Amino acid sequence: MKVLVVGAGPSGLTLALLLAKAGIKITLLDAAPTVDDRPRAAHYAPSAIRVLKAAGVLEDVRRDGLIPKNMTWRKIDGSVITSITDVAQPGTPDALTVLPLNMLGKVLLSHCEGNANVTVLWNKKVVDVGTDGDGKGAWAKVQGEQGEETWTADYICGCDGANSQVRKSLFGNEFPGHTWDAQIIATNVYYPLDKFGYDDINFIIHNEDYYMAAKITTDGLWRVSYGEDTKLTPEEVVAHQPAKYERMLPGNPKPGDYKLLNVGPYRIHQRMAPAFRVGRILLAADAAHLCNPFGGLGLTGGLVDVGGLAECLIGVQNGWAGDEILDKYDEIRREKFQEVINPISSSNFLRVSATDPGEALVNDEFLMMVEKARTDKETREELDQGVFAVCHDFTQYYDKEKAPKAEARL
Ligand SMILES: Cc1cc2nc3c(=O)[nH]c(=O)nc-3n(C[C@H](O)[C@H](O)[C@H](O)COP(=O)(O)OP(=O)(O)OC[C@H]3O[C@@H](n4cnc5c(N)ncnc54)[C@H](O)[C@@H]3O)c2cc1C
């Protein structure tokens, strides 16, 4: 089987590693000259950690990353509303891990470069895709440095992010859902928030100055993501950042008190493509669905997608499943977005930005559960298991007569 993956972002690179382990040859085409290093994802939930482990990169991710301790919801004056201690489920093999996306990209790329089954080609922009007339293969039109090229494969996987050309080739501008009336400003900053009693992950509930502050590297870099009015231009966002920090962060810091590395404005969305499969073309991760970043479900959901897609393609490659297993991928991954990722991520955003912090422990069901879990073992267990609700085992659709048992497949 020949698989073409469009996009060498974290989802495309992970999919390539998973397929390569099963002996499938993959070519990744990416429009950019190298790995994207904008400040975006940093937290990967246990469900995504399982996929990174299957791709063979977890040891390196853990070497470069950190396992956070507590997750705390606070009022703007820093006082604690409630908290989950040891949120990462440390000591379990799938413990939530933190690693800035650019560093994750480098780890994934180095593994791909060392794998004979994977070829990564940069400066190759896919401009159109389609399934052959007989339905037995797929093609991609690509703009490369030498002009337009046509690539063919058995399957094409669109992992080309929020503005996916693969999705646009299938559905035009149709990407149902909504865009929030807010922009999130993701900043990376050296400022010792832990000295003010902040935990490794903090959500500050406030109608105007809501934010998330989390430690993202072992040398003390913090991610501070806050909301701004959508009317502000990128230049106005940058100009407003010192006043925003001074007003909302503990210690009311002035620019000389911290070292700011990045300021990245992002519009935020809740959207899902009409289908994740059309013929020989498949969509995964941001190309397939988008959610706001509060709670870190974007790439977590994307990595779980590619874990499932790999199981399906490996099943087809080995004759353990028919091609219709890819319809299951389409059906179930859309269901997981609609029933788990979309509602939970939406609640996460509304919790920080539109809740009365004084009433949160009587009005917000999730925070009430978090509070209860502090003393009730069963509720804590429910909370810990809840993070796996995005998962689905596609190997259950393998033909039991043809597929070897799970232990033999590993
Ligand atoms: C501020 C912020 C914080 C976030 N925090 C978290 C978090 O903590 N945890 C989490 O799980 N998620 C988080 N997310 C979401 C996460 O960053 C995204 O879900 C993730 O980056 C998507 O990965 P991807 O591989 O699907 O797409 P991308 O990372 O966007 O990669 C797409 C790749 O496709 C390439 N490409 C695009 N178009 C073409 C084309 N036409 N031809 C060829 N190549 C193309 C691009 O160059 C790029 O390399 C956050 C997002 C934001 C904005």
Short mmCIF file of C-alpha atoms and ligand atoms in Angstrom, two decimals:
data_model
loop_
_atom_site.label_atom_id
_atom_site.label_comp_id
_atom_site.label_asym_id
_atom_site.label_seq_id
_atom_site.Cartn_x
_atom_site.Cartn_y
_atom_site.Cartn_z
CA MET A 1 0.00 0.00 0.00
CA LYS A 2 1.24 3.50 -0.88
CA VAL A 3 -0.03 6.30 1.36
CA LEU A 4 0.39 10.00 0.72
CA VAL A 5 0.06 12.21 3.79
CA VAL A 6 -0.56 15.89 3.14
CA GLY A 7 0.97 17.98 5.95
CA ALA A 8 4.04 17.22 8.07
CA GLY A 9 2.55 18.76 11.22
CA PRO A 10 2.30 16.70 14.42
CA SER A 11 -0.67 14.65 13.19
CA GLY A 12 0.83 13.85 9.76
CA LEU A 13 4.23 12.92 11.21
CA THR A 14 2.63 10.69 13.88
CA LEU A 15 0.42 8.95 11.31
CA ALA A 16 3.49 8.31 9.15
CA LEU A 17 5.38 6.70 12.06
CA LEU A 18 2.43 4.47 12.98
CA LEU A 19 2.01 3.25 9.38
CA ALA A 20 5.75 2.86 8.83
CA LYS A 21 5.99 0.52 11.82
CA ALA A 22 3.57 -1.77 9.99
CA GLY A 23 5.73 -1.75 6.86
CA ILE A 24 3.63 0.73 4.86
CA LYS A 25 5.52 3.22 2.68
CA ILE A 26 4.51 6.84 3.29
CA THR A 27 5.36 10.09 1.57
CA LEU A 28 4.60 13.31 3.44
CA LEU A 29 4.23 16.50 1.41
CA ASP A 30 4.35 19.84 3.22
CA ALA A 31 3.93 23.32 1.77
CA ALA A 32 6.28 24.91 4.32
CA PRO A 33 10.10 24.77 4.22
CA THR A 34 10.28 23.09 7.66
CA VAL A 35 8.41 22.22 10.89
CA ASP A 36 6.00 24.96 12.07
CA ASP A 37 7.27 26.59 15.29
CA ARG A 38 4.36 28.85 16.30
CA PRO A 39 3.30 28.68 20.00
CA ARG A 40 0.32 26.36 19.94
CA ALA A 41 -0.22 22.98 21.62
CA ALA A 42 1.79 21.96 24.67
CA HIS A 43 -0.43 19.58 26.71
CA TYR A 44 -1.21 16.05 25.54
CA ALA A 45 -3.80 14.05 27.47
CA PRO A 46 -3.31 10.35 28.36
CA SER A 47 -5.39 9.32 25.31
CA ALA A 48 -2.88 11.06 23.01
CA ILE A 49 0.09 9.77 25.02
CA ARG A 50 -0.99 6.22 24.12
CA VAL A 51 -0.72 7.14 20.43
CA LEU A 52 2.70 8.78 20.87
CA LYS A 53 3.81 5.62 22.65
CA ALA A 54 2.54 3.43 19.79
CA ALA A 55 4.44 5.68 17.35
CA GLY A 56 7.64 4.96 19.32
CA VAL A 57 8.38 8.56 20.38
CA LEU A 58 7.15 8.71 23.98
CA GLU A 59 10.57 8.19 25.53
CA ASP A 60 11.93 11.24 23.69
CA VAL A 61 8.80 13.29 24.44
CA ARG A 62 9.21 12.51 28.16
CA ARG A 63 12.96 13.23 28.01
CA ASP A 64 12.31 16.75 26.66
CA GLY A 65 8.96 17.41 28.36
CA LEU A 66 7.46 17.52 31.85
CA ILE A 67 4.65 15.85 33.75
CA PRO A 68 2.62 18.58 35.49
CA LYS A 69 1.40 18.26 39.06
CA ASN A 70 -1.79 20.16 39.93
CA MET A 71 -4.50 21.81 37.82
CA THR A 72 -6.23 24.68 39.61
CA TRP A 73 -9.13 27.03 38.87
CA ARG A 74 -8.70 30.49 40.41
CA LYS A 75 -10.33 33.86 40.76
CA ILE A 76 -8.52 36.85 39.25
CA ASP A 77 -6.99 37.66 42.68
CA GLY A 78 -5.27 34.23 42.55
CA SER A 79 -7.45 32.64 45.25
CA VAL A 80 -8.25 28.97 44.63
CA ILE A 81 -11.75 27.85 43.57
CA THR A 82 -10.86 24.17 43.29
CA SER A 83 -8.04 21.95 42.14
CA ILE A 84 -7.12 18.50 40.84
CA THR A 85 -3.97 17.22 42.50
CA ASP A 86 -1.68 15.03 40.40
CA VAL A 87 -3.86 15.75 37.34
CA ALA A 88 -1.46 13.98 34.97
CA GLN A 89 -2.07 10.61 36.66
CA PRO A 90 1.69 10.34 37.33
CA GLY A 91 3.01 6.87 37.79
CA THR A 92 0.65 5.53 35.11
CA PRO A 93 2.23 4.73 31.73
CA ASP A 94 -0.07 7.20 29.93
CA ALA A 95 0.54 10.21 32.19
CA LEU A 96 -0.38 13.55 30.62
CA THR A 97 2.80 15.16 29.30
CA VAL A 98 3.72 18.74 28.40
CA LEU A 99 6.00 19.62 25.50
CA PRO A 100 5.74 22.74 23.31
CA LEU A 101 4.52 21.83 19.81
CA ASN A 102 7.69 22.96 18.04
CA MET A 103 9.71 20.61 20.26
CA LEU A 104 7.25 17.76 19.65
CA GLY A 105 7.54 18.44 15.90
CA LYS A 106 11.31 18.10 16.07
CA VAL A 107 11.10 14.79 17.96
CA LEU A 108 8.58 13.39 15.44
CA LEU A 109 10.58 14.61 12.45
CA SER A 110 13.82 13.09 13.70
CA HIS A 111 12.07 9.71 14.05
CA CYS A 112 10.58 10.02 10.54
CA GLU A 113 13.98 10.93 9.08
CA GLY A 114 15.44 7.81 10.64
CA ASN A 115 12.75 5.55 9.15
CA ALA A 116 13.31 4.00 5.73
CA ASN A 117 9.55 3.74 5.10
CA VAL A 118 8.97 7.49 5.50
CA THR A 119 9.90 10.25 3.06
CA VAL A 120 9.27 13.85 4.12
CA LEU A 121 9.29 16.43 1.32
CA TRP A 122 9.13 20.17 2.11
CA ASN A 123 8.08 23.04 -0.19
CA LYS A 124 5.40 20.83 -1.79
CA LYS A 125 2.05 22.55 -1.68
CA VAL A 126 -0.95 20.37 -2.47
CA VAL A 127 -3.44 22.36 -4.56
CA ASP A 128 -6.04 19.68 -5.33
CA VAL A 129 -6.83 16.01 -4.60
CA GLY A 130 -9.28 13.44 -5.90
CA THR A 131 -10.14 9.74 -6.18
CA ASP A 132 -9.50 7.97 -9.52
CA GLY A 133 -12.52 7.32 -11.74
CA ASP A 134 -12.41 3.56 -10.98
CA GLY A 135 -12.14 4.28 -7.21
CA LYS A 136 -8.93 2.25 -6.94
CA GLY A 137 -6.50 5.04 -6.18
CA ALA A 138 -6.11 8.74 -5.49
CA TRP A 139 -4.16 11.66 -6.93
CA ALA A 140 -2.82 14.96 -5.68
CA LYS A 141 -1.78 17.98 -7.72
CA VAL A 142 1.23 19.58 -6.11
CA GLN A 143 3.08 22.85 -6.62
CA GLY A 144 6.76 22.19 -6.05
CA GLU A 145 9.91 24.19 -6.70
CA GLN A 146 10.04 22.71 -10.23
CA GLY A 147 6.41 23.54 -11.08
CA GLU A 148 3.24 21.43 -10.93
CA GLU A 149 3.48 17.69 -10.27
CA THR A 150 0.89 14.91 -9.97
CA TRP A 151 1.33 12.35 -7.23
CA THR A 152 -0.66 9.10 -6.96
CA ALA A 153 -1.27 6.74 -4.04
CA ASP A 154 -3.68 4.11 -2.77
CA TYR A 155 -4.89 6.54 -0.11
CA ILE A 156 -4.37 10.24 0.59
CA CYS A 157 -4.63 11.46 4.19
CA GLY A 158 -5.27 15.16 4.71
CA CYS A 159 -3.38 16.23 7.86
CA ASP A 160 -2.91 19.75 6.52
CA GLY A 161 -4.34 21.72 9.40
CA ALA A 162 -7.13 24.25 9.90
CA ASN A 163 -7.00 25.67 6.36
CA SER A 164 -6.76 22.21 4.81
CA GLN A 165 -6.66 22.21 1.01
CA VAL A 166 -7.60 18.51 1.08
CA ARG A 167 -10.83 19.40 2.92
CA LYS A 168 -11.49 22.30 0.53
CA SER A 169 -10.99 20.01 -2.49
CA LEU A 170 -13.64 17.69 -1.05
CA PHE A 171 -16.15 20.21 0.35
CA GLY A 172 -15.21 23.72 -0.84
CA ASN A 173 -15.69 26.19 2.02
CA GLU A 174 -18.18 23.95 3.82
CA PHE A 175 -16.86 23.52 7.39
CA PRO A 176 -19.94 23.54 9.64
CA GLY A 177 -19.77 24.97 13.15
CA HIS A 178 -19.08 28.39 14.57
CA THR A 179 -16.32 30.88 15.30
CA TRP A 180 -16.23 32.38 18.81
CA ASP A 181 -16.47 36.12 19.22
CA ALA A 182 -13.04 36.23 20.85
CA GLN A 183 -9.43 35.86 19.91
CA ILE A 184 -6.98 33.99 22.10
CA ILE A 185 -3.51 35.41 22.52
CA ALA A 186 -0.97 32.66 23.20
CA THR A 187 2.18 34.04 24.82
CA ASN A 188 5.32 32.23 25.96
CA VAL A 189 7.03 33.99 28.84
CA TYR A 190 9.68 33.55 31.52
CA TYR A 191 7.97 34.87 34.66
CA PRO A 192 8.07 32.85 37.90
CA LEU A 193 4.34 32.33 38.43
CA ASP A 194 5.13 29.46 40.82
CA LYS A 195 6.64 32.02 43.23
CA PHE A 196 3.11 33.49 43.52
CA GLY A 197 1.70 30.09 44.46
CA TYR A 198 0.52 29.14 40.97
CA ASP A 199 0.31 25.43 40.15
CA ASP A 200 1.62 23.83 36.96
CA ILE A 201 -1.75 24.43 35.19
CA ASN A 202 -4.09 27.31 36.17
CA PHE A 203 -7.37 28.53 34.73
CA ILE A 204 -8.34 32.03 35.84
CA ILE A 205 -12.10 32.58 35.67
CA HIS A 206 -13.03 36.17 34.83
CA ASN A 207 -15.46 37.66 32.31
CA GLU A 208 -12.88 40.03 30.81
CA ASP A 209 -9.42 38.99 31.99
CA TYR A 210 -9.79 35.20 31.81
CA TYR A 211 -6.62 33.27 31.08
CA MET A 212 -4.76 29.98 31.28
CA ALA A 213 -1.24 29.90 32.73
CA ALA A 214 0.82 26.71 32.56
CA LYS A 215 4.45 25.79 32.94
CA ILE A 216 5.57 24.32 29.60
CA THR A 217 9.29 23.63 29.96
CA THR A 218 11.52 22.39 32.74
CA ASP A 219 13.58 25.62 32.57
CA GLY A 220 10.59 27.72 33.68
CA LEU A 221 8.91 28.86 30.45
CA TRP A 222 5.18 29.55 30.94
CA ARG A 223 2.33 29.63 28.45
CA VAL A 224 -0.11 32.42 29.26
CA SER A 225 -3.16 32.41 26.94
CA TYR A 226 -5.74 35.15 27.37
CA GLY A 227 -8.74 36.52 25.52
CA GLU A 228 -8.95 39.77 23.56
CA ASP A 229 -11.62 41.59 21.61
CA THR A 230 -11.77 40.45 17.99
CA LYS A 231 -11.66 44.08 16.88
CA LEU A 232 -7.98 44.40 17.88
CA THR A 233 -5.53 44.03 14.98
CA PRO A 234 -2.39 41.88 15.50
CA GLU A 235 -0.39 45.10 16.03
CA GLU A 236 -2.90 46.34 18.63
CA VAL A 237 -2.78 42.95 20.37
CA VAL A 238 1.01 43.23 20.72
CA ALA A 239 0.76 46.84 21.92
CA HIS A 240 -1.91 45.92 24.50
CA GLN A 241 -0.05 42.89 25.93
CA PRO A 242 2.00 44.76 28.62
CA ALA A 243 -1.14 46.42 30.04
CA LYS A 244 -3.00 43.10 29.99
CA TYR A 245 -0.17 41.30 31.84
CA GLU A 246 0.15 44.09 34.40
CA ARG A 247 -3.58 43.98 35.10
CA MET A 248 -4.16 40.23 35.25
CA LEU A 249 -0.95 38.46 36.37
CA PRO A 250 0.01 38.15 40.04
CA GLY A 251 2.66 40.70 41.02
CA ASN A 252 1.29 43.11 38.36
CA PRO A 253 4.51 42.81 36.33
CA LYS A 254 5.89 45.53 34.05
CA PRO A 255 7.82 44.59 30.85
CA GLY A 256 11.23 44.57 32.63
CA ASP A 257 9.93 41.98 35.12
CA TYR A 258 9.53 39.17 32.56
CA LYS A 259 11.11 37.86 29.37
CA LEU A 260 8.49 37.51 26.64
CA LEU A 261 9.32 35.06 23.81
CA ASN A 262 6.16 34.96 21.64
CA VAL A 263 2.79 36.61 21.21
CA GLY A 264 0.45 34.70 18.88
CA PRO A 265 -3.17 35.76 18.24
CA TYR A 266 -5.63 33.03 17.16
CA ARG A 267 -9.30 33.17 16.22
CA ILE A 268 -11.03 30.18 17.82
CA HIS A 269 -13.60 27.84 16.31
CA GLN A 270 -15.77 24.77 16.89
CA ARG A 271 -16.06 23.16 13.45
CA MET A 272 -16.20 19.72 11.87
CA ALA A 273 -15.92 18.64 8.20
CA PRO A 274 -19.06 17.02 6.73
CA ALA A 275 -17.19 13.67 6.40
CA PHE A 276 -13.73 12.35 7.24
CA ARG A 277 -13.73 9.97 4.25
CA VAL A 278 -14.58 10.53 0.61
CA GLY A 279 -13.49 7.58 -1.55
CA ARG A 280 -9.74 7.19 -1.17
CA ILE A 281 -9.27 10.50 0.63
CA LEU A 282 -9.29 10.77 4.44
CA LEU A 283 -9.19 13.69 6.83
CA ALA A 284 -7.70 13.80 10.33
CA ALA A 285 -6.92 16.25 13.15
CA ASP A 286 -7.30 20.01 12.45
CA ALA A 287 -8.07 19.35 8.79
CA ALA A 288 -11.14 17.44 10.01
CA HIS A 289 -12.18 19.39 13.12
CA LEU A 290 -11.33 22.43 15.20
CA CYS A 291 -11.96 23.33 18.82
CA ASN A 292 -10.84 26.17 21.09
CA PRO A 293 -7.59 25.43 22.98
CA PHE A 294 -8.92 25.56 26.59
CA GLY A 295 -8.42 22.07 27.99
CA GLY A 296 -5.95 20.99 25.31
CA LEU A 297 -8.31 18.84 23.25
CA GLY A 298 -7.26 19.98 19.76
CA LEU A 299 -4.18 17.93 19.02
CA THR A 300 -5.13 15.37 21.63
CA GLY A 301 -8.22 14.63 19.49
CA GLY A 302 -6.07 14.81 16.36
CA LEU A 303 -3.56 12.27 17.65
CA VAL A 304 -6.38 9.92 18.65
CA ASP A 305 -7.75 10.30 15.10
CA VAL A 306 -4.47 9.29 13.49
CA GLY A 307 -4.08 6.39 15.94
CA GLY A 308 -7.47 5.10 14.76
CA LEU A 309 -6.78 5.82 11.09
CA ALA A 310 -3.52 3.89 11.31
CA GLU A 311 -5.34 0.88 12.81
CA CYS A 312 -7.80 0.97 9.89
CA LEU A 313 -5.18 1.32 7.13
CA ILE A 314 -2.99 -1.38 8.71
CA GLY A 315 -6.05 -3.65 8.78
CA VAL A 316 -6.69 -3.04 5.06
CA GLN A 317 -3.00 -3.45 4.13
CA ASN A 318 -2.81 -6.86 5.83
CA GLY A 319 -6.18 -8.16 4.62
CA TRP A 320 -7.53 -8.19 8.20
CA ALA A 321 -10.29 -5.77 7.24
CA GLY A 322 -12.03 -4.60 4.09
CA ASP A 323 -11.84 -1.04 2.88
CA GLU A 324 -15.22 -0.40 4.58
CA ILE A 325 -13.39 -0.17 7.94
CA LEU A 326 -12.56 3.37 6.75
CA ASP A 327 -16.28 4.18 6.84
CA LYS A 328 -16.19 3.19 10.52
CA TYR A 329 -13.28 5.60 10.97
CA ASP A 330 -15.40 8.35 9.39
CA GLU A 331 -18.50 7.54 11.46
CA ILE A 332 -16.85 7.05 14.85
CA ARG A 333 -14.30 9.85 14.78
CA ARG A 334 -17.05 12.33 13.82
CA GLU A 335 -19.22 10.96 16.63
CA LYS A 336 -16.34 11.41 19.12
CA PHE A 337 -15.91 15.02 18.06
CA GLN A 338 -19.62 15.76 18.30
CA GLU A 339 -20.25 13.94 21.56
CA VAL A 340 -17.01 14.44 23.47
CA ILE A 341 -14.53 16.98 22.10
CA ASN A 342 -16.94 19.67 20.92
CA PRO A 343 -19.12 19.89 24.05
CA ILE A 344 -16.24 19.52 26.53
CA SER A 345 -13.98 22.07 24.86
CA SER A 346 -16.92 24.50 24.50
CA SER A 347 -17.69 24.15 28.23
CA ASN A 348 -14.02 24.65 29.07
CA PHE A 349 -14.02 27.99 27.26
CA LEU A 350 -17.35 29.15 28.70
CA ARG A 351 -16.21 28.12 32.19
CA VAL A 352 -13.24 30.51 32.16
CA SER A 353 -14.80 33.34 30.17
CA ALA A 354 -18.50 33.44 31.04
CA THR A 355 -18.95 31.97 34.54
CA ASP A 356 -19.38 33.90 37.78
CA PRO A 357 -16.30 32.75 39.73
CA GLY A 358 -18.14 33.23 43.02
CA GLU A 359 -20.87 30.81 41.91
CA ALA A 360 -18.68 28.30 40.06
CA LEU A 361 -18.85 25.65 42.79
CA VAL A 362 -22.63 25.69 42.85
CA ASN A 363 -23.41 26.24 39.15
CA ASP A 364 -20.70 24.49 37.18
CA GLU A 365 -21.24 20.72 37.18
CA PHE A 366 -17.69 19.91 36.16
CA LEU A 367 -16.11 22.04 38.89
CA MET A 368 -18.55 20.55 41.40
CA MET A 369 -17.30 17.13 40.32
CA VAL A 370 -13.66 18.27 40.65
CA GLU A 371 -14.39 19.52 44.15
CA LYS A 372 -16.09 16.25 45.09
CA ALA A 373 -13.19 14.24 43.65
CA ARG A 374 -10.87 15.84 46.22
CA THR A 375 -12.34 13.63 48.93
CA ASP A 376 -14.33 10.97 47.06
CA LYS A 377 -12.26 8.16 45.52
CA GLU A 378 -14.96 6.98 43.11
CA THR A 379 -15.51 10.46 41.68
CA ARG A 380 -11.76 10.85 41.25
CA GLU A 381 -11.65 7.54 39.39
CA GLU A 382 -14.48 8.74 37.13
CA LEU A 383 -12.59 11.97 36.43
CA ASP A 384 -9.39 10.10 35.59
CA GLN A 385 -11.16 7.63 33.29
CA GLY A 386 -13.15 10.40 31.58
CA VAL A 387 -10.07 11.47 29.63
CA PHE A 388 -10.24 8.24 27.62
CA ALA A 389 -13.75 8.97 26.29
CA VAL A 390 -12.24 10.18 22.98
CA CYS A 391 -10.64 6.77 22.30
CA HIS A 392 -11.98 3.96 20.12
CA ASP A 393 -10.36 0.64 19.29
CA PHE A 394 -10.76 0.03 15.54
CA THR A 395 -9.00 -3.34 15.69
CA GLN A 396 -12.31 -4.77 17.01
CA TYR A 397 -13.55 -4.60 13.37
CA TYR A 398 -10.72 -6.82 12.10
CA ASP A 399 -11.75 -10.22 10.75
CA LYS A 400 -11.13 -12.52 13.76
CA GLU A 401 -10.24 -15.45 11.46
CA LYS A 402 -7.62 -13.50 9.55
CA ALA A 403 -6.10 -11.12 12.07
CA PRO A 404 -3.54 -12.38 14.56
CA LYS A 405 -4.31 -11.79 18.24
CA ALA A 406 -3.44 -8.31 19.61
CA GLU A 407 -0.28 -9.54 21.41
CA ALA A 408 1.04 -11.03 18.16
CA ARG A 409 0.33 -7.84 16.20
CA LEU A 410 2.47 -5.66 18.52
C1 LIG B 1 -2.95 28.74 21.30
C2 LIG B 1 -3.18 27.30 21.04
C3 LIG B 1 -2.90 26.38 22.04
C4 LIG B 1 -3.15 25.02 21.83
N1 LIG B 1 -2.88 24.15 22.84
C5 LIG B 1 -3.15 22.84 22.66
C6 LIG B 1 -2.80 21.89 23.67
O1 LIG B 1 -2.24 22.23 24.72
N2 LIG B 1 -3.09 20.58 23.43
C7 LIG B 1 -3.67 20.16 22.26
O2 LIG B 1 -3.92 18.96 22.12
N3 LIG B 1 -3.96 21.04 21.27
C8 LIG B 1 -3.70 22.35 21.42
N4 LIG B 1 -3.92 23.23 20.40
C9 LIG B 1 -4.35 22.72 19.08
C10 LIG B 1 -3.16 22.18 18.27
O3 LIG B 1 -2.11 23.12 18.19
C11 LIG B 1 -3.63 21.76 16.89
O4 LIG B 1 -4.73 20.91 17.04
C12 LIG B 1 -2.51 21.01 16.16
O5 LIG B 1 -1.39 21.83 15.93
C13 LIG B 1 -3.03 20.47 14.83
O6 LIG B 1 -2.06 19.66 14.25
P1 LIG B 1 -2.17 19.24 12.74
O7 LIG B 1 -1.02 18.35 12.47
O8 LIG B 1 -3.54 18.74 12.47
O9 LIG B 1 -2.09 20.61 11.92
P2 LIG B 1 -0.92 21.68 11.85
O10 LIG B 1 -0.11 21.65 13.08
O11 LIG B 1 -1.57 22.95 11.48
O12 LIG B 1 0.00 21.17 10.65
C14 LIG B 1 -0.46 21.20 9.33
C15 LIG B 1 0.72 21.06 8.37
O13 LIG B 1 0.19 21.01 7.04
C16 LIG B 1 0.96 21.84 6.19
N5 LIG B 1 0.10 22.28 5.08
C17 LIG B 1 -0.94 23.15 5.14
N6 LIG B 1 -1.50 23.29 3.92
C18 LIG B 1 -0.80 22.48 3.07
C19 LIG B 1 -0.92 22.18 1.69
N7 LIG B 1 -1.85 22.75 0.91
N8 LIG B 1 -0.04 21.30 1.14
C20 LIG B 1 0.91 20.71 1.93
N9 LIG B 1 1.06 20.98 3.24
C21 LIG B 1 0.21 21.84 3.81
C22 LIG B 1 1.44 22.97 7.10
O14 LIG B 1 2.60 23.59 6.59
C23 LIG B 1 1.68 22.24 8.42
O15 LIG B 1 3.00 21.75 8.52
C24 LIG B 1 -3.68 24.58 20.58
C25 LIG B 1 -3.94 25.51 19.57
C26 LIG B 1 -3.70 26.85 19.78
C27 LIG B 1 -3.98 27.84 18.68
#
